[in-house]
XYZ file of C-alpha atoms in Angstrom:
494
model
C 10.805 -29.478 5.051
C 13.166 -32.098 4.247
C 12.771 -35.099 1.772
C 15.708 -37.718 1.415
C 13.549 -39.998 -0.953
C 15.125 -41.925 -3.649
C 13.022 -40.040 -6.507
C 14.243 -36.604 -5.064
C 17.691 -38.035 -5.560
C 17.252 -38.890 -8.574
C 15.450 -35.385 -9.673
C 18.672 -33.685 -8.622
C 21.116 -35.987 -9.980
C 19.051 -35.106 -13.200
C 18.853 -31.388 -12.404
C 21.578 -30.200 -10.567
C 25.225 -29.080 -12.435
C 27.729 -31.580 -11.757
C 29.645 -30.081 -9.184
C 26.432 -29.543 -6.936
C 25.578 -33.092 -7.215
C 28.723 -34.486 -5.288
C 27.905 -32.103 -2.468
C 25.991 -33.572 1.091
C 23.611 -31.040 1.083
C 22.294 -31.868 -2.512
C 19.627 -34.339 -1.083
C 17.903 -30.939 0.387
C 14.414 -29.185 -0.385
C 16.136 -26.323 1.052
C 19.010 -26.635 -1.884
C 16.714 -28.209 -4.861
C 14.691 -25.036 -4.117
C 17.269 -22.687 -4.228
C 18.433 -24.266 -7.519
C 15.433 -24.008 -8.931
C 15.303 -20.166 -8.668
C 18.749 -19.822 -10.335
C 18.018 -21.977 -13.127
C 14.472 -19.924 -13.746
C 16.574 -16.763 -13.695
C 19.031 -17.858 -15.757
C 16.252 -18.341 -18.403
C 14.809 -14.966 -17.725
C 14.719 -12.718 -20.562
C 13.585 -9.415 -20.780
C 10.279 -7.868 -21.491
C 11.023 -5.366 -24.189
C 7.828 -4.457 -25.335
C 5.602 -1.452 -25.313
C 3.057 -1.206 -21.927
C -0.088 -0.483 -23.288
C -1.495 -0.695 -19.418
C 0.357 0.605 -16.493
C -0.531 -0.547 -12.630
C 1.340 1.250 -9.982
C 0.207 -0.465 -6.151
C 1.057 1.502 -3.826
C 0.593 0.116 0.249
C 0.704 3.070 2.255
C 3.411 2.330 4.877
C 4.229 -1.260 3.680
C 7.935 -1.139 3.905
C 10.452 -3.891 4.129
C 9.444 -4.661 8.209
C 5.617 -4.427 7.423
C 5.601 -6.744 4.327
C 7.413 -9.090 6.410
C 4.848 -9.328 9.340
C 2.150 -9.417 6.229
C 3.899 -11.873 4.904
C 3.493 -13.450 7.998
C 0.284 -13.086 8.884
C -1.291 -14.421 5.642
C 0.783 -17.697 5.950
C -0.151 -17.809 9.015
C -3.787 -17.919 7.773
C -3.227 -20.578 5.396
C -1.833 -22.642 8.422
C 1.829 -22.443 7.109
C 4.113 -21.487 10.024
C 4.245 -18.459 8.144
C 7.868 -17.426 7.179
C 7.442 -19.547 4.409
C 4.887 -17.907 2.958
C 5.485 -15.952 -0.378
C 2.885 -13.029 -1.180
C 1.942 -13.063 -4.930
C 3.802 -10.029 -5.937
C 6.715 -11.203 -4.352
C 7.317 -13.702 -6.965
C 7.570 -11.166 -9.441
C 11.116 -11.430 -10.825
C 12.013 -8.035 -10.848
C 12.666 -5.957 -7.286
C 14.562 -2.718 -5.433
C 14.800 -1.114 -2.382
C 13.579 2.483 -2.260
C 14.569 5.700 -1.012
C 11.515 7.808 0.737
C 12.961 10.848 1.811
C 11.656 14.353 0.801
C 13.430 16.941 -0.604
C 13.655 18.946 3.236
C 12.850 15.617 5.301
C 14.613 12.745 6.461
C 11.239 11.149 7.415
C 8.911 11.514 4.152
C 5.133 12.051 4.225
C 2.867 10.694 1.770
C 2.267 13.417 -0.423
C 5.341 14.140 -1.543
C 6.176 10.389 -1.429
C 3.136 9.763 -4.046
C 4.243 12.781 -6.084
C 7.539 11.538 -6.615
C 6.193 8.314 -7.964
C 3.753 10.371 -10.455
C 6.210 12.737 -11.775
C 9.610 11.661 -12.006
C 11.162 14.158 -8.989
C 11.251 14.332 -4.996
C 9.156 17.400 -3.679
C 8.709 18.943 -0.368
C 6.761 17.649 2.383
C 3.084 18.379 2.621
C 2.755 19.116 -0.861
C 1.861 17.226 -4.029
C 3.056 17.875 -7.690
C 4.652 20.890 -7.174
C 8.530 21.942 -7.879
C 11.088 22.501 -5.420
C 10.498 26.102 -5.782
C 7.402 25.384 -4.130
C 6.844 26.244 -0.223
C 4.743 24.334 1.855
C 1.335 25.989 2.842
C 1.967 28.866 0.537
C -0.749 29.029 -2.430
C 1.308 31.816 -4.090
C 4.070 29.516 -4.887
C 1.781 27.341 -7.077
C 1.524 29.063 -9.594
C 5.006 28.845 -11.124
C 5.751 25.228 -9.797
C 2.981 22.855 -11.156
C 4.492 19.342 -12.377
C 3.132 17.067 -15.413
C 2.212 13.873 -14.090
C 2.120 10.741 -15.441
C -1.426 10.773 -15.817
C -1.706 13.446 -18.137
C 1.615 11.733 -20.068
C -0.643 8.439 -20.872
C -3.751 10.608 -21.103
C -2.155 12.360 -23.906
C -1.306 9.190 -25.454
C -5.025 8.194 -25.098
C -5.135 5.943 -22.550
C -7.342 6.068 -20.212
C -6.529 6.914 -16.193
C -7.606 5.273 -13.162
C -7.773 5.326 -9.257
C -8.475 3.181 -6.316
C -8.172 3.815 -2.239
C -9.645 2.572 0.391
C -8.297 6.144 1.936
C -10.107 9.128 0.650
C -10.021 9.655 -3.134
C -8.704 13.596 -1.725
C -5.970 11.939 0.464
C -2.198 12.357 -0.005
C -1.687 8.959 -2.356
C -4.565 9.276 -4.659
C -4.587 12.831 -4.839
C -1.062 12.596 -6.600
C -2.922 11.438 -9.497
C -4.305 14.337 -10.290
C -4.009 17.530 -7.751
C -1.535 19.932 -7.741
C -1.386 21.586 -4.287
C 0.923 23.978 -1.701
C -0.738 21.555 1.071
C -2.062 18.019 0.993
C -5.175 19.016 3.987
C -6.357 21.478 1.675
C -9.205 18.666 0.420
C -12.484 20.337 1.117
C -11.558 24.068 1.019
C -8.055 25.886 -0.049
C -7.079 30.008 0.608
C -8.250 32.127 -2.627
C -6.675 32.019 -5.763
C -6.467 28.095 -5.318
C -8.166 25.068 -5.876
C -9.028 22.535 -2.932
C -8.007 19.044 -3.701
C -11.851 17.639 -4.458
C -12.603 20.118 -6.729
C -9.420 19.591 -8.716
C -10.660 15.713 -8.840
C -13.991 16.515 -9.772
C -12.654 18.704 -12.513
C -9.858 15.660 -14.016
C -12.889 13.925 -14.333
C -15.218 16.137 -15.945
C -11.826 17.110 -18.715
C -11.667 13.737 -19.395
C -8.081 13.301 -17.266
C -9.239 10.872 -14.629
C -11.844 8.074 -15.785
C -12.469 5.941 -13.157
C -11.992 6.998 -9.480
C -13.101 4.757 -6.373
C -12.450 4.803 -2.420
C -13.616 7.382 0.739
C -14.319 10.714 1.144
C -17.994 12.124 0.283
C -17.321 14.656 2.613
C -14.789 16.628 0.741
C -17.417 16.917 -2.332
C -20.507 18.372 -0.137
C -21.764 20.958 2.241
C -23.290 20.309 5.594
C -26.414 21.061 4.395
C -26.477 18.686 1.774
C -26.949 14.735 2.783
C -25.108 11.650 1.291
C -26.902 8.574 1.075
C -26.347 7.604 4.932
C -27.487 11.240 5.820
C -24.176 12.404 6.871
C -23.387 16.189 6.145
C -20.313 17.186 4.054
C -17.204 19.964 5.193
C -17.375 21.834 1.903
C -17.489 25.756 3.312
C -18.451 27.048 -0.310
C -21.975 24.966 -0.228
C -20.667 23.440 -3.460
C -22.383 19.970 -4.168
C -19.804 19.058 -6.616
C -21.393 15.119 -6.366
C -24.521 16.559 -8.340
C -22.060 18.421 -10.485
C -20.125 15.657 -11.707
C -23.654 13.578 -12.178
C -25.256 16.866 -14.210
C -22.390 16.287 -16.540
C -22.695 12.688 -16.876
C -20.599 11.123 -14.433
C -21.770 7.857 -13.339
C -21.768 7.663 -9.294
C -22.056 5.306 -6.456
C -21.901 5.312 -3.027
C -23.037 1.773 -1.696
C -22.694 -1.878 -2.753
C -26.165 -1.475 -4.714
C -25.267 1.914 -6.684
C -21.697 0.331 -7.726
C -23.476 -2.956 -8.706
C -25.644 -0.743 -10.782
C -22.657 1.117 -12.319
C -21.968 0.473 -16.673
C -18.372 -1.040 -16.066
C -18.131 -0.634 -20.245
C -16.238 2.664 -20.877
C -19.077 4.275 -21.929
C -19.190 7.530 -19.063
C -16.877 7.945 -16.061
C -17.327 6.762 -13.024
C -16.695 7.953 -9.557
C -17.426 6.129 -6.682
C -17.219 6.995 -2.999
C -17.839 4.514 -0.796
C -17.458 5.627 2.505
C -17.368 9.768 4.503
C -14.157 9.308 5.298
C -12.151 6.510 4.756
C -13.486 3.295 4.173
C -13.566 0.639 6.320
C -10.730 -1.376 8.163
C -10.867 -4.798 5.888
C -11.272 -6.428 9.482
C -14.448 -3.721 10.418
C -16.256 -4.522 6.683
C -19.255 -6.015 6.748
C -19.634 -9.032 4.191
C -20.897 -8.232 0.659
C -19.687 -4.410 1.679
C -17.521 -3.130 -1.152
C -13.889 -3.397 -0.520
C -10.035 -2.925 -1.774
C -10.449 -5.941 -4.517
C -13.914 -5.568 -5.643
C -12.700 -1.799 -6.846
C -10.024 -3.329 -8.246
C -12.035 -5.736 -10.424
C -14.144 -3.091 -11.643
C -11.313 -0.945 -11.991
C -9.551 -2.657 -14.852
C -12.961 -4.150 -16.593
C -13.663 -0.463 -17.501
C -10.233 1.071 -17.901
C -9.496 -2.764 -20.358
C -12.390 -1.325 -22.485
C -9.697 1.438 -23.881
C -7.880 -0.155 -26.706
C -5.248 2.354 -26.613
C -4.973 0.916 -22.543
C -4.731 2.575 -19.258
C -2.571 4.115 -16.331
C -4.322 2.872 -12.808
C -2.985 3.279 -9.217
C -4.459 1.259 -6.611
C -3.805 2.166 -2.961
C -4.120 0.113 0.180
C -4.321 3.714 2.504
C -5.531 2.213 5.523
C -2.570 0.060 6.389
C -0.716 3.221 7.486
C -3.664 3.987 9.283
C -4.010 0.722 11.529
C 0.006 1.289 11.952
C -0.418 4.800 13.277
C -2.920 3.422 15.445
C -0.636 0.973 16.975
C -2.648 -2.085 16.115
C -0.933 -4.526 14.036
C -3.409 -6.926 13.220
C -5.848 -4.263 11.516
C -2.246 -3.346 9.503
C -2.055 -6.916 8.497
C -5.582 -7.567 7.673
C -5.611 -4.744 5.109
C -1.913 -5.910 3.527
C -3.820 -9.263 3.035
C -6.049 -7.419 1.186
C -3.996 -5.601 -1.048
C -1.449 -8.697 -1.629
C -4.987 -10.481 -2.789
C -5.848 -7.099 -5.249
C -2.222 -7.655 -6.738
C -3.116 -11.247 -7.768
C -6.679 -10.213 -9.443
C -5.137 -7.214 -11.021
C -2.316 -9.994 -12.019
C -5.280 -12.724 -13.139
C -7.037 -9.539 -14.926
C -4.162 -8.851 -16.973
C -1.268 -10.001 -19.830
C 2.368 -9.905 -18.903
C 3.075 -9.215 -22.591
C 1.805 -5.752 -22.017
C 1.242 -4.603 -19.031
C 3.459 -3.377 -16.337
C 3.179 -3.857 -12.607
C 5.002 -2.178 -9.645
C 3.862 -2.908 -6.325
C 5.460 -0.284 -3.918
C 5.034 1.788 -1.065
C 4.856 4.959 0.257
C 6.921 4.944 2.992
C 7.939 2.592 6.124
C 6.859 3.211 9.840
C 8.123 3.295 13.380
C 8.062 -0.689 13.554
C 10.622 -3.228 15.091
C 10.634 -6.494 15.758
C 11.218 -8.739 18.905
C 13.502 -11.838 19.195
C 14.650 -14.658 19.571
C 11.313 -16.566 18.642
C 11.055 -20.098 17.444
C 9.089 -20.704 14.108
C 5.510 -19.973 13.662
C 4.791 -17.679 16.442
C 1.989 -16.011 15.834
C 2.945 -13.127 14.505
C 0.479 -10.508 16.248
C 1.125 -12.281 19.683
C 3.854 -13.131 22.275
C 7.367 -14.642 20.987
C 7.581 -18.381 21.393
C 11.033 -19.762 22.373
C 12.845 -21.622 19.558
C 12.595 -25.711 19.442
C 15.840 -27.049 19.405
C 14.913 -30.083 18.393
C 12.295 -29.863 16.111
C 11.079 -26.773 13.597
C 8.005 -25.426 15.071
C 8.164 -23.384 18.436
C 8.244 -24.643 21.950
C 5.528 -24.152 24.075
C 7.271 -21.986 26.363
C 7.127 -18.257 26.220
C 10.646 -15.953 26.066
C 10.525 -13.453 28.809
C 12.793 -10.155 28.921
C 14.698 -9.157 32.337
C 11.580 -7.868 33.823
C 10.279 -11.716 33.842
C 7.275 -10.390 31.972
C 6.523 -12.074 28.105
C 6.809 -9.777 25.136
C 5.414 -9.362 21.699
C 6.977 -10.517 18.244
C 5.873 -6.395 16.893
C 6.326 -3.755 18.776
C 6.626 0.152 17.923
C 9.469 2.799 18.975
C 6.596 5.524 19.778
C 2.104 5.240 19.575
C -0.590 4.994 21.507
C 0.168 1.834 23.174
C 3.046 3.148 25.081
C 3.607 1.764 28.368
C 4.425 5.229 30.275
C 1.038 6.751 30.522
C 0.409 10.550 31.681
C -0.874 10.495 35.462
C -3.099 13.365 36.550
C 0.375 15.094 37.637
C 1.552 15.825 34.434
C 4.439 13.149 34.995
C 4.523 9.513 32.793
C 5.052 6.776 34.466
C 4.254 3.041 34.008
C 5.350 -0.846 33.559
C 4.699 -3.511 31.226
C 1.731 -5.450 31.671
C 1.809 -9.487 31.976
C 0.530 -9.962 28.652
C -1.401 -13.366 27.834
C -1.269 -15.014 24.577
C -5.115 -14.350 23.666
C -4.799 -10.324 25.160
C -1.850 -10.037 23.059
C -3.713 -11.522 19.966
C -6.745 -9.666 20.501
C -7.511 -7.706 16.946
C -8.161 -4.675 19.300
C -4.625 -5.122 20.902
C -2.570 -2.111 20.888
C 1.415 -2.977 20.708
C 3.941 -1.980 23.029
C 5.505 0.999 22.325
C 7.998 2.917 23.587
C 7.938 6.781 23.262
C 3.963 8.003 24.157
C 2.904 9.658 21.283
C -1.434 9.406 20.598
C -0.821 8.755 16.691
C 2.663 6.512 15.612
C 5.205 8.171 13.601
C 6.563 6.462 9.498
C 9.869 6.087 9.841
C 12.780 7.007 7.252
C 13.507 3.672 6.447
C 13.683 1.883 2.717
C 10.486 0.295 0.933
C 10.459 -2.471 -1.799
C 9.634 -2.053 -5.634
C 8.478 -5.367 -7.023
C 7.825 -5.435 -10.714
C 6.863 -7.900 -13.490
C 6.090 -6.900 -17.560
C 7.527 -4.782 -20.449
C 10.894 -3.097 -18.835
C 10.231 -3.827 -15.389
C 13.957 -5.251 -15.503
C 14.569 -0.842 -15.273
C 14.207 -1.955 -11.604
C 16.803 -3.348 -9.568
C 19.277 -1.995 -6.857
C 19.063 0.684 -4.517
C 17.016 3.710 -5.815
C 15.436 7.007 -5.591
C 12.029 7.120 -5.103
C 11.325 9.266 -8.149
C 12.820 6.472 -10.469
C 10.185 4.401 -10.820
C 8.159 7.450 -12.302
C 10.922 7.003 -14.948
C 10.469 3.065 -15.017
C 6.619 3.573 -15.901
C 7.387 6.630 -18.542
C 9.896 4.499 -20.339
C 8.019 1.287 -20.646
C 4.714 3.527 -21.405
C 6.816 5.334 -24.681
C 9.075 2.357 -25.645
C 9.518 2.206 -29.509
């Protein structure tokens, strides 16, 4: 990392202000670097223009200790040590930390979470779009408490509206597009007097709300007697094919890499694509050529570009906080490489002029991180000891008091816990001696520490990264709901 050449000292005598050049340390990448960045941002000015497109990214349980193993792991891939690595969006010169909490919880969930972002105020947990007023699991309260979301904002304005998960299209984050609902499980079926969660999307998409709408869940939108295209059976209790409804009315569908190839990507009828029962694939588990978290963002924004008026689209990486509530980091990591490569097409795809950006999260979860390990440790394996000497790590593994090698990530509770439940009822256990290729595995559970079967999110902060008209709005430490207001006020700018 370090270059003492005589054409870097003369860059820097060129470059740097006066009073940096007389100091040792000028003659450093390290400080060149660093220079660099202030000089750029000193020559920032702000995007005050009017965002004809909006893209909100949202990684579901990406927060600050997440990114950073992401971060990682995708250097790490490139065959950087890793640290060094910068993901594309966070270059973008704009950034805050994030406050997740729900109105009544200290640890959020991701329905309220996603609600905030869509309509400007915090809400209770387990619900979407709904006022405080509103009570968890209580249809009555529905009524009186519905919020305006962003989407219908823009779609007023005549843009057209967006979404993409690789979670179902009825799960907490996407369904904050466009459902308003007492309880965020109530996707296939809802008590009387309201409306389950897939028949609100079908219906945004038949009014003309919700465009384009692509990830899982062809389950929610079928009965069990009715088959999708890999024969499964749907949950709907109502026998309600609301697939065949949404194609009766002209609604474009796919389910498969063939059908989506198939699709008109030219504005001309809506589409909706579900590409999976459930959710879809792991990015690790999908087969090649199988449709995945960038391809839907491609098509994504070649439709919704085809609205001159532009567009509001979220794009959600969902199964990250699945792989973390599963315990298994590299599956988390191999899905934040996807979405950190779905910000840079979306990026590619687009103008900085005039459209916004904000990469986010949901929430954070129950992650920590092990020390003290030298550079370049592989960051889903065991912790390296530092190199005194040199920069990379030794050779030599660090052991804790047990004598016994530990991981860089571990979690506080999950399924890999070491105390397991013996046919007694009591727990009980010790940590295994781990090898570097068991603890690598892509199937490796980490360490945890409280036994729980499915890992907790955690209270902690998330990141907001932002580049485009008024993403400057962002900066310090904020309430969740703010960047609803960052969005509405570079959407309306005069």
């Amino acid at each position: 990392m370090l270059r003492n050449s005589a054409a870097l000292a003369l860059t820097l005598a060129v470059a740097l202000p006066a009073a940096a050049q007389d100091l040792p340390q000028a003659g450093s990448q390290w400080f060149a670097d660093a220079q660099a960045v202030i000089e750029a941002r000193k020559a920032a000015t702000p995007n005050t223009n009017r965002a004809r497109n909006v893209i909100l990214f949202v990684a579901d349980g990406l927060g600050v200790g997440t990114n950073y193993a992401v971060r990682v792991f995708d250097g790490q891939q490139k065959g950087l040590l890793g640290e060094e690595n910068v993901l594309p969006y966070e270059a973008f010169p704009n950034v805050a930390l994030v406050k997740t909490y729900n109105i009544n919880a200290q640890t959020p969930d991701s329905a309220p979470t996603a609600g905030a972002l869509n309509t400007g105020v915090k809400q209770r947990f387990n619900l979407i779009n709904l006022g405080e007023n509103a009570i968890t699991g209580d249809c009555a309260s529905e009524a009186d408490n519905r919020l305006t979301t962003f989407a219908e904002i823009v779609e007023g304005m005549g843009k057209s509206v967006g979404i993409v998960s690789t979670a179902r299209l009825t799960h907490a984050t996407p369904a904050a597009v466009y459902a308003k609902t007492a309880y965020r499980n109530w996707e296939a079926e809802a008590p009387e007097g309201c409306a389950d969660i897939a028949s609100q999307m079908i219906e945004a998409i038949e009014t003309g709300l919700v465009d384009v709408a692509l990830g899982g869940g062809r389950r929610n939108f079928h009965g069990a007697e009715q088959m999708d295209g890999d024969g499964k059976g749907g949950r709907r209790k109502d026998g309600v094919d609301l697939i065949a409804a949404a194609q009766d009315s002209g609604v474009q569908y796919a389910w498969n890499t063939q059908t989506a190839q198939a699709l008109k990507l030219d504005g001309s009828a809506p589409i909706l694509g579900l590409f999976d029962a459930s959710h879809m694939k792991y990015e690790h588990d999908r087969p090649e050529g199988e449709i995945g978290l960038v391809d839907m963002t491609r098509m994504a924004i070649e439709t919704l570009s085809t609205n001159e008026e532009g567009f509001y689209l979220e794009i959600e990486a969902g199964r990250v906080d699945h792989a973390n509530h599963a315990g298994n980091l590299h599956r988390t990591l191999t899905d934040g490489v996807a979405f950190a490569q779905a910000v840079a097409l979306a990026d590619e795809l687009t103008d900085d002029a005039d459209t916004l950006i904000i990469v986010t999260a949901d929430h954070e979860h129950a992650i920590a991180f092990n020390g003290y390990c030298g550079r370049g440790t592989p960051i889903t394996g065991l912790c390296h000891d530092i190199d005194n000497a040199g920069v990379k790590h030794s050779d030599e593994l660090v052991t804790a008091d047990d004598d016994k090698p530990y991981s860089v990530v571990g979690y506080l509770n999950g399924p890999g816990a070491v105390l397991k439940k013996g046919e007694d009822g009591v727990y009980s256990g010790e940590r295994a001696t781990l090898t570097q290729a068991q603890a690598t595995d892509p199937d490796f559970l980490q360490e945890a520490l409280i036994p729980k079967s499915s890992e907790t999110h955690s209270g902690e902060d998330v990141v907001a990264w932002a580049k485009g008209p008024w993403a400057h709005l962002l900066g310090g430490t904020i309430e969740q709901n703010v960047i609803f207001h960052v969005m509405h006020a570079a959407a309306t700018a005069e």
